[in-house]
Tab-separated table of C-alpha atoms and ligand atoms in Angstrom:
chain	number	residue	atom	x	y	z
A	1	UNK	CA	94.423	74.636	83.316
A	2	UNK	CA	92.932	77.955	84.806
A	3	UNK	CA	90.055	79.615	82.329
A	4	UNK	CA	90.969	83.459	82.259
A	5	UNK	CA	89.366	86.322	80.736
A	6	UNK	CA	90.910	88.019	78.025
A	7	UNK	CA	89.476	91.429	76.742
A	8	UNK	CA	90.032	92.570	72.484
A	9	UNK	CA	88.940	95.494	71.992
A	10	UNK	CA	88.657	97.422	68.543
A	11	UNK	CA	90.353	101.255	68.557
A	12	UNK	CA	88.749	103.748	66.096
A	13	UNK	CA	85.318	104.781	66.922
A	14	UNK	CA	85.500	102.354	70.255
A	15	UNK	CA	88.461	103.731	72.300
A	16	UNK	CA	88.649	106.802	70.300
A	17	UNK	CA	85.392	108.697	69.864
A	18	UNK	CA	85.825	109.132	66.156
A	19	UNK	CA	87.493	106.925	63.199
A	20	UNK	CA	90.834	108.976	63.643
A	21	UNK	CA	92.328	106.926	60.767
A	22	UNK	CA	89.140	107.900	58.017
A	23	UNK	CA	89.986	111.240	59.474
A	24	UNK	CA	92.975	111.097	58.745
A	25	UNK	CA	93.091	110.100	54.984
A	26	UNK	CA	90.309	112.184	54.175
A	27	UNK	CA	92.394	115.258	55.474
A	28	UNK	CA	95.904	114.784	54.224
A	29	UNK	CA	94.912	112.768	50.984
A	30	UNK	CA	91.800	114.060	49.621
A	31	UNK	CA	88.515	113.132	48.141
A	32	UNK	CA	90.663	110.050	46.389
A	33	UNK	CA	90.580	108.227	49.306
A	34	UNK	CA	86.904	107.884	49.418
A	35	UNK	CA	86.770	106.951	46.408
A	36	UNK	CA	89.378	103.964	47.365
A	37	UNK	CA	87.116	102.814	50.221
A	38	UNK	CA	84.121	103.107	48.224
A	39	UNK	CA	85.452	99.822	46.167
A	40	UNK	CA	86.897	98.302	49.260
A	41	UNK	CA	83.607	98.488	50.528
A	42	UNK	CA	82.356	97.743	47.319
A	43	UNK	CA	85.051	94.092	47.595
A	44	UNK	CA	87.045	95.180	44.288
A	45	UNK	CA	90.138	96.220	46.214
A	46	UNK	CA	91.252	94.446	48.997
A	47	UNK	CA	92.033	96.626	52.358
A	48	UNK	CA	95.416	96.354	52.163
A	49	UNK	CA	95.537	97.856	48.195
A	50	UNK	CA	92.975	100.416	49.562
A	51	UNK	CA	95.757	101.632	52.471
A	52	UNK	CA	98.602	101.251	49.838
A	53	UNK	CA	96.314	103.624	47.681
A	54	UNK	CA	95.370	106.060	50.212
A	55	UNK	CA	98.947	106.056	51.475
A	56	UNK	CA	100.113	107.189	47.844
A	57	UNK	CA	97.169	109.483	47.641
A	58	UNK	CA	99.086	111.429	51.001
A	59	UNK	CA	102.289	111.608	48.933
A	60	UNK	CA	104.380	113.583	51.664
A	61	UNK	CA	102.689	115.288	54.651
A	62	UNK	CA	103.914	117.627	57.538
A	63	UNK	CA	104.937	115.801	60.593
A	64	UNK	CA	104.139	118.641	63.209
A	65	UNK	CA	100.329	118.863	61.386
A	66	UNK	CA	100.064	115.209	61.456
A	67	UNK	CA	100.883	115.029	65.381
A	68	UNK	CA	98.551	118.044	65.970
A	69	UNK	CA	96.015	116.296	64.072
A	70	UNK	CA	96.680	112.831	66.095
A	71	UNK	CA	96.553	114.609	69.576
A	72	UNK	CA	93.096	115.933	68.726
A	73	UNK	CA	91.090	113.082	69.262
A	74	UNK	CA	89.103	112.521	71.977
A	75	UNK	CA	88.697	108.893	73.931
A	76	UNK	CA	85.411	106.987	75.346
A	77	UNK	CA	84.969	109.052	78.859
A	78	UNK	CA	85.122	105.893	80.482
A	79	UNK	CA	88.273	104.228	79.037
A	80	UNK	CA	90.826	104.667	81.576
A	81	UNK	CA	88.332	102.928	84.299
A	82	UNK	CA	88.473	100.235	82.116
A	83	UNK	CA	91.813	99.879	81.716
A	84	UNK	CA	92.168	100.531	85.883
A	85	UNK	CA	90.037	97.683	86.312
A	86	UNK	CA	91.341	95.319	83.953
A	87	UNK	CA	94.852	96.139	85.998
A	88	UNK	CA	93.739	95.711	88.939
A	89	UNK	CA	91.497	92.410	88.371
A	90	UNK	CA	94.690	91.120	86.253
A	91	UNK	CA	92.552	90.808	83.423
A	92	UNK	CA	94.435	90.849	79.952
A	93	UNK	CA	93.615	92.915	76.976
A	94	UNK	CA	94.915	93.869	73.871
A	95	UNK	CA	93.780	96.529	71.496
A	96	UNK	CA	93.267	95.294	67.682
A	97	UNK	CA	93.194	97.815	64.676
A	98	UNK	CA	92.657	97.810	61.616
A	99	UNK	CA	94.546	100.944	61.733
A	100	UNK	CA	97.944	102.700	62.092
A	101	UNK	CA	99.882	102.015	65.144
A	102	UNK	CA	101.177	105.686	64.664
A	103	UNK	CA	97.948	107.373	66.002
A	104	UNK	CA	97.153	104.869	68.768
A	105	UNK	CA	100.251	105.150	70.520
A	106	UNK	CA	100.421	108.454	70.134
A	107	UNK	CA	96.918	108.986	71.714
A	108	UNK	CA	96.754	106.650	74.434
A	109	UNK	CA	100.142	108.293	75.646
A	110	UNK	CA	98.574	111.417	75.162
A	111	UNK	CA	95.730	110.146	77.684
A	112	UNK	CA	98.512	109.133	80.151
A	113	UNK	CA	97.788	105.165	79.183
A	114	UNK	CA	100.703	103.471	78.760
A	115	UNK	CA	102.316	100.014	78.712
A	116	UNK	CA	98.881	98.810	76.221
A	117	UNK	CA	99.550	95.741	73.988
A	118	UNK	CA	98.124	96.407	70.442
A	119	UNK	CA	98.453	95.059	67.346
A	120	UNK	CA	97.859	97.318	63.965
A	121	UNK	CA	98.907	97.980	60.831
A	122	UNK	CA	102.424	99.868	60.719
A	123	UNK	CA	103.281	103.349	59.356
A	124	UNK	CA	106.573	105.168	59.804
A	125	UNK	CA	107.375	108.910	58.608
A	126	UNK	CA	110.932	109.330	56.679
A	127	UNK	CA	112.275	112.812	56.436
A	128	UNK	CA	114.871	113.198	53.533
A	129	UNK	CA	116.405	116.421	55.133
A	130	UNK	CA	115.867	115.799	58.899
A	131	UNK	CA	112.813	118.494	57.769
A	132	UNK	CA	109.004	118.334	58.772
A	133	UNK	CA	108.033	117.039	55.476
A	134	UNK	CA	108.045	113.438	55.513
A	135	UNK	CA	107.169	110.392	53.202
A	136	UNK	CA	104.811	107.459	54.535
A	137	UNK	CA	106.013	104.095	54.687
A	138	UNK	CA	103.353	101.328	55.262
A	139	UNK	CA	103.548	98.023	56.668
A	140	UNK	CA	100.799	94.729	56.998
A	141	UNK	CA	102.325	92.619	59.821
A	142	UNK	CA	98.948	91.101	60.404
A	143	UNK	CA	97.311	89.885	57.235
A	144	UNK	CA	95.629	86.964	56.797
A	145	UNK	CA	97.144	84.066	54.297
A	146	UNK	CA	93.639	84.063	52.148
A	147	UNK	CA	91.290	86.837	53.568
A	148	UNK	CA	91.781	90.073	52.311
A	149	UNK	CA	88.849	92.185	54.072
A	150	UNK	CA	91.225	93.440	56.374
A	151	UNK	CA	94.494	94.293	56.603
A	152	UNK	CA	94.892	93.585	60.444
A	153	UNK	CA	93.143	90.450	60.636
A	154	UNK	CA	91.712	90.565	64.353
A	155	UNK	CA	90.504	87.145	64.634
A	156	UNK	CA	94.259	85.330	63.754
A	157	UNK	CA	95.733	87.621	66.633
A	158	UNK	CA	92.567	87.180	68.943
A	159	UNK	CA	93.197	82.651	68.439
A	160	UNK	CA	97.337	83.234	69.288
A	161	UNK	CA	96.463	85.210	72.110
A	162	UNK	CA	93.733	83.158	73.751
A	163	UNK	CA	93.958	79.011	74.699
A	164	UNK	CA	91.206	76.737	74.083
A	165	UNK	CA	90.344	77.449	78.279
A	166	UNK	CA	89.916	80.954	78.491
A	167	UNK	CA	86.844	83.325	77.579
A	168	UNK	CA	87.378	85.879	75.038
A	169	UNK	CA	85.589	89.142	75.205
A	170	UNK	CA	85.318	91.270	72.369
A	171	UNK	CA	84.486	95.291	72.091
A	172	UNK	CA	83.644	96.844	68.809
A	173	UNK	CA	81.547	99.338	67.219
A	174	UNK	CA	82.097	99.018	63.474
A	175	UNK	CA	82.841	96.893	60.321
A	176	UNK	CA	86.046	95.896	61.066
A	177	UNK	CA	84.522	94.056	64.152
A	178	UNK	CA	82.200	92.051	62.052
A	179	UNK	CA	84.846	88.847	61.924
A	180	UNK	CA	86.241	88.586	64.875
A	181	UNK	CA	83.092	89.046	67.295
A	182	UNK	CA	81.816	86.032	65.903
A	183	UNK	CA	84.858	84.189	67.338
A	184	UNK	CA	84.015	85.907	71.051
A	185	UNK	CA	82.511	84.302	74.333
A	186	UNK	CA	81.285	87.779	74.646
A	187	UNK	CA	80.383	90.459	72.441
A	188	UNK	CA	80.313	94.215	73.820
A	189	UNK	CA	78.355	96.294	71.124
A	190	UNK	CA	77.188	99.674	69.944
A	191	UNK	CA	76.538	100.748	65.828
A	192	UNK	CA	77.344	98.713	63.273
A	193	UNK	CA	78.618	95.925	65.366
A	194	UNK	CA	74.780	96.162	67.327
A	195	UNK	CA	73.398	95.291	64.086
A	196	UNK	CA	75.605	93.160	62.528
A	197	UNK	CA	75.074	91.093	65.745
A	198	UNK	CA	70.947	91.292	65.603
A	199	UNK	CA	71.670	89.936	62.198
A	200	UNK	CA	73.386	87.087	62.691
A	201	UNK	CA	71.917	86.317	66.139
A	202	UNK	CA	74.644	86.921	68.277
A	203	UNK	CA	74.269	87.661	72.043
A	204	UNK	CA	75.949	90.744	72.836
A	205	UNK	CA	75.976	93.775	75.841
A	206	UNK	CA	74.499	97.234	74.163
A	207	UNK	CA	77.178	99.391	75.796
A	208	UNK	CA	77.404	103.189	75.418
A	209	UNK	CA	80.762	104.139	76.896
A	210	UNK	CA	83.323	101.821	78.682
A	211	UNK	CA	81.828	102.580	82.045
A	212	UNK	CA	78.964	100.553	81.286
A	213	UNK	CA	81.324	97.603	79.968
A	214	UNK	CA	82.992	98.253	83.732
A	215	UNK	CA	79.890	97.921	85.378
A	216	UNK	CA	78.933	94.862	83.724
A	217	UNK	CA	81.601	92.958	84.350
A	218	UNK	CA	81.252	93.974	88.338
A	219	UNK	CA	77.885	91.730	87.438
A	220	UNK	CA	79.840	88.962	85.597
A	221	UNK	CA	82.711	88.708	87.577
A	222	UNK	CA	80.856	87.492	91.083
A	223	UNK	CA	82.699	84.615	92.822
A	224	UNK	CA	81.279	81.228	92.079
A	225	UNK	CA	79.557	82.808	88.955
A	226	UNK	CA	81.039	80.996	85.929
A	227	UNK	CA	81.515	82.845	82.600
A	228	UNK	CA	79.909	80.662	79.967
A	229	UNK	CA	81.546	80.520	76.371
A	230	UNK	CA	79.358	80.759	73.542
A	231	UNK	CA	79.103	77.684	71.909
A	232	UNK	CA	79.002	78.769	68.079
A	233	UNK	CA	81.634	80.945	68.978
A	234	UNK	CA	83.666	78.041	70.384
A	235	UNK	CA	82.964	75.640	67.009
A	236	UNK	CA	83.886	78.685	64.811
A	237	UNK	CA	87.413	79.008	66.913
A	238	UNK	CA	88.138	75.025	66.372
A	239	UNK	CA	86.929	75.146	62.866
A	240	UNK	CA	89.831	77.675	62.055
A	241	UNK	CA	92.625	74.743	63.490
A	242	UNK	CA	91.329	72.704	61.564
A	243	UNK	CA	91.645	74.163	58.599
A	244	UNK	CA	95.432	74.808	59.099
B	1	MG	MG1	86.147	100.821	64.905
């Protein structure tokens, strides 16, 4: 069987500039919702009773506001060489979120990127009147049967999406990365995710924007150069089947 290269890369903070979904509980429901992620953070609330909180914290919001909001978020400057490259090299990816699919499809078309597989948590807006002001209905297609850390659990859709051949790559920046980069052949890194990985002694590529992710892959992907898997990453993947 052919070993390919498949790319999962984390949204907020990594393809956006920002955390657009922090954003955007902080603006439509209030100091509340910090005080929700403080005990998720804190492990008394589990992230998918800290989005069911912070969802009933927004009560109803304004749909125009909310897409205004949404469209004004900025992405990595180098994102849509990224994406040109992976095209053109027929390289798969797949964004993974641990947050709403309503912003990141929203802001990728926005950026003119389109036809992106991703995988986050669900939110739909219900009008009662056909109005602006709308109700928030959450959804967790992608929880884990015993973790609760996240509600999108990156590493379960990272192992359905890549076979025991190919080389998974992971991009991150931030807590929500912790998990699944130790399950990748190769980590890309900045923040949070740079230390987490000093910590725990996992090789990873410092990268800044996505142009320098581009650029090293021009280095990796040389013909006759094979892509090595990491091998604790490669236990921790078969540990997980054979669990189940
Ligand atoms: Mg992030």
């Amino acid at each position: 069987m052919n070993m390919a290269l498949k790319f999962f890369v984390d949204f907020d903070g990594t393809i956006t500039q920002d955390d657009v979904g922090n954003a955007f509980f902080l603006k439509f429901g209030g100091t509340q919702c910090d005080e929700l992620v403080r005990e998720y953070k804190e492990g008394k609330i589990s992230a998918v009773d800290c989005f069911r909180g912070e969802v009933a914290a927004v009560g109803t919001l304004n749909k125009n506001e909310f897409d205004q909001f949404v469209q004004n978020h900025p992405i990595d400057v180098g994102f849509k060489e990224f994406v040109s490259f992976c095209r053109a090299r027929n390289i798969e990816f797949h964004v993974v979120s641990d947050g709403l699919d309503y912003y990141i499809c929203r802001i990728l078309s926005a950026n003119d990127i389109q036809d992106i597989s991703y995988f986050a948590n669900k939110v739909q807006l219900h009008s009662e009147d056909g109005g602006e002001i709308c109700s928030v209905d959450i959804q967790f297609p992608y929880t884990d049967a015993e973790c609760t850390r996240c509600a999108c659990c990156k590493r379960n859709i990272m192992l359905t999406h890549a076979g025991e051949e190919d080389v998974i790559a992971y991009v991150g920046e931030g807590y929500s990365d912790h998990c699944p980069a130790q399950y990748a052949d190769i980590v890309f890194a900045k923040e949070d995710l740079q230390k987490f990985c000093q910590q725990k002694n996992i090789s990873y590529y410092l990268y800044d924007t996505f142009h320098d992710i581009v650029k090293r892959l021009e280095k990796l992907l040389v013909p006759r150069k094979v892509l090595r898997k990491r091998r604790r990453a490669e236990l921790m993947r078969r540990a997980v089947f054979m669990q189940e």
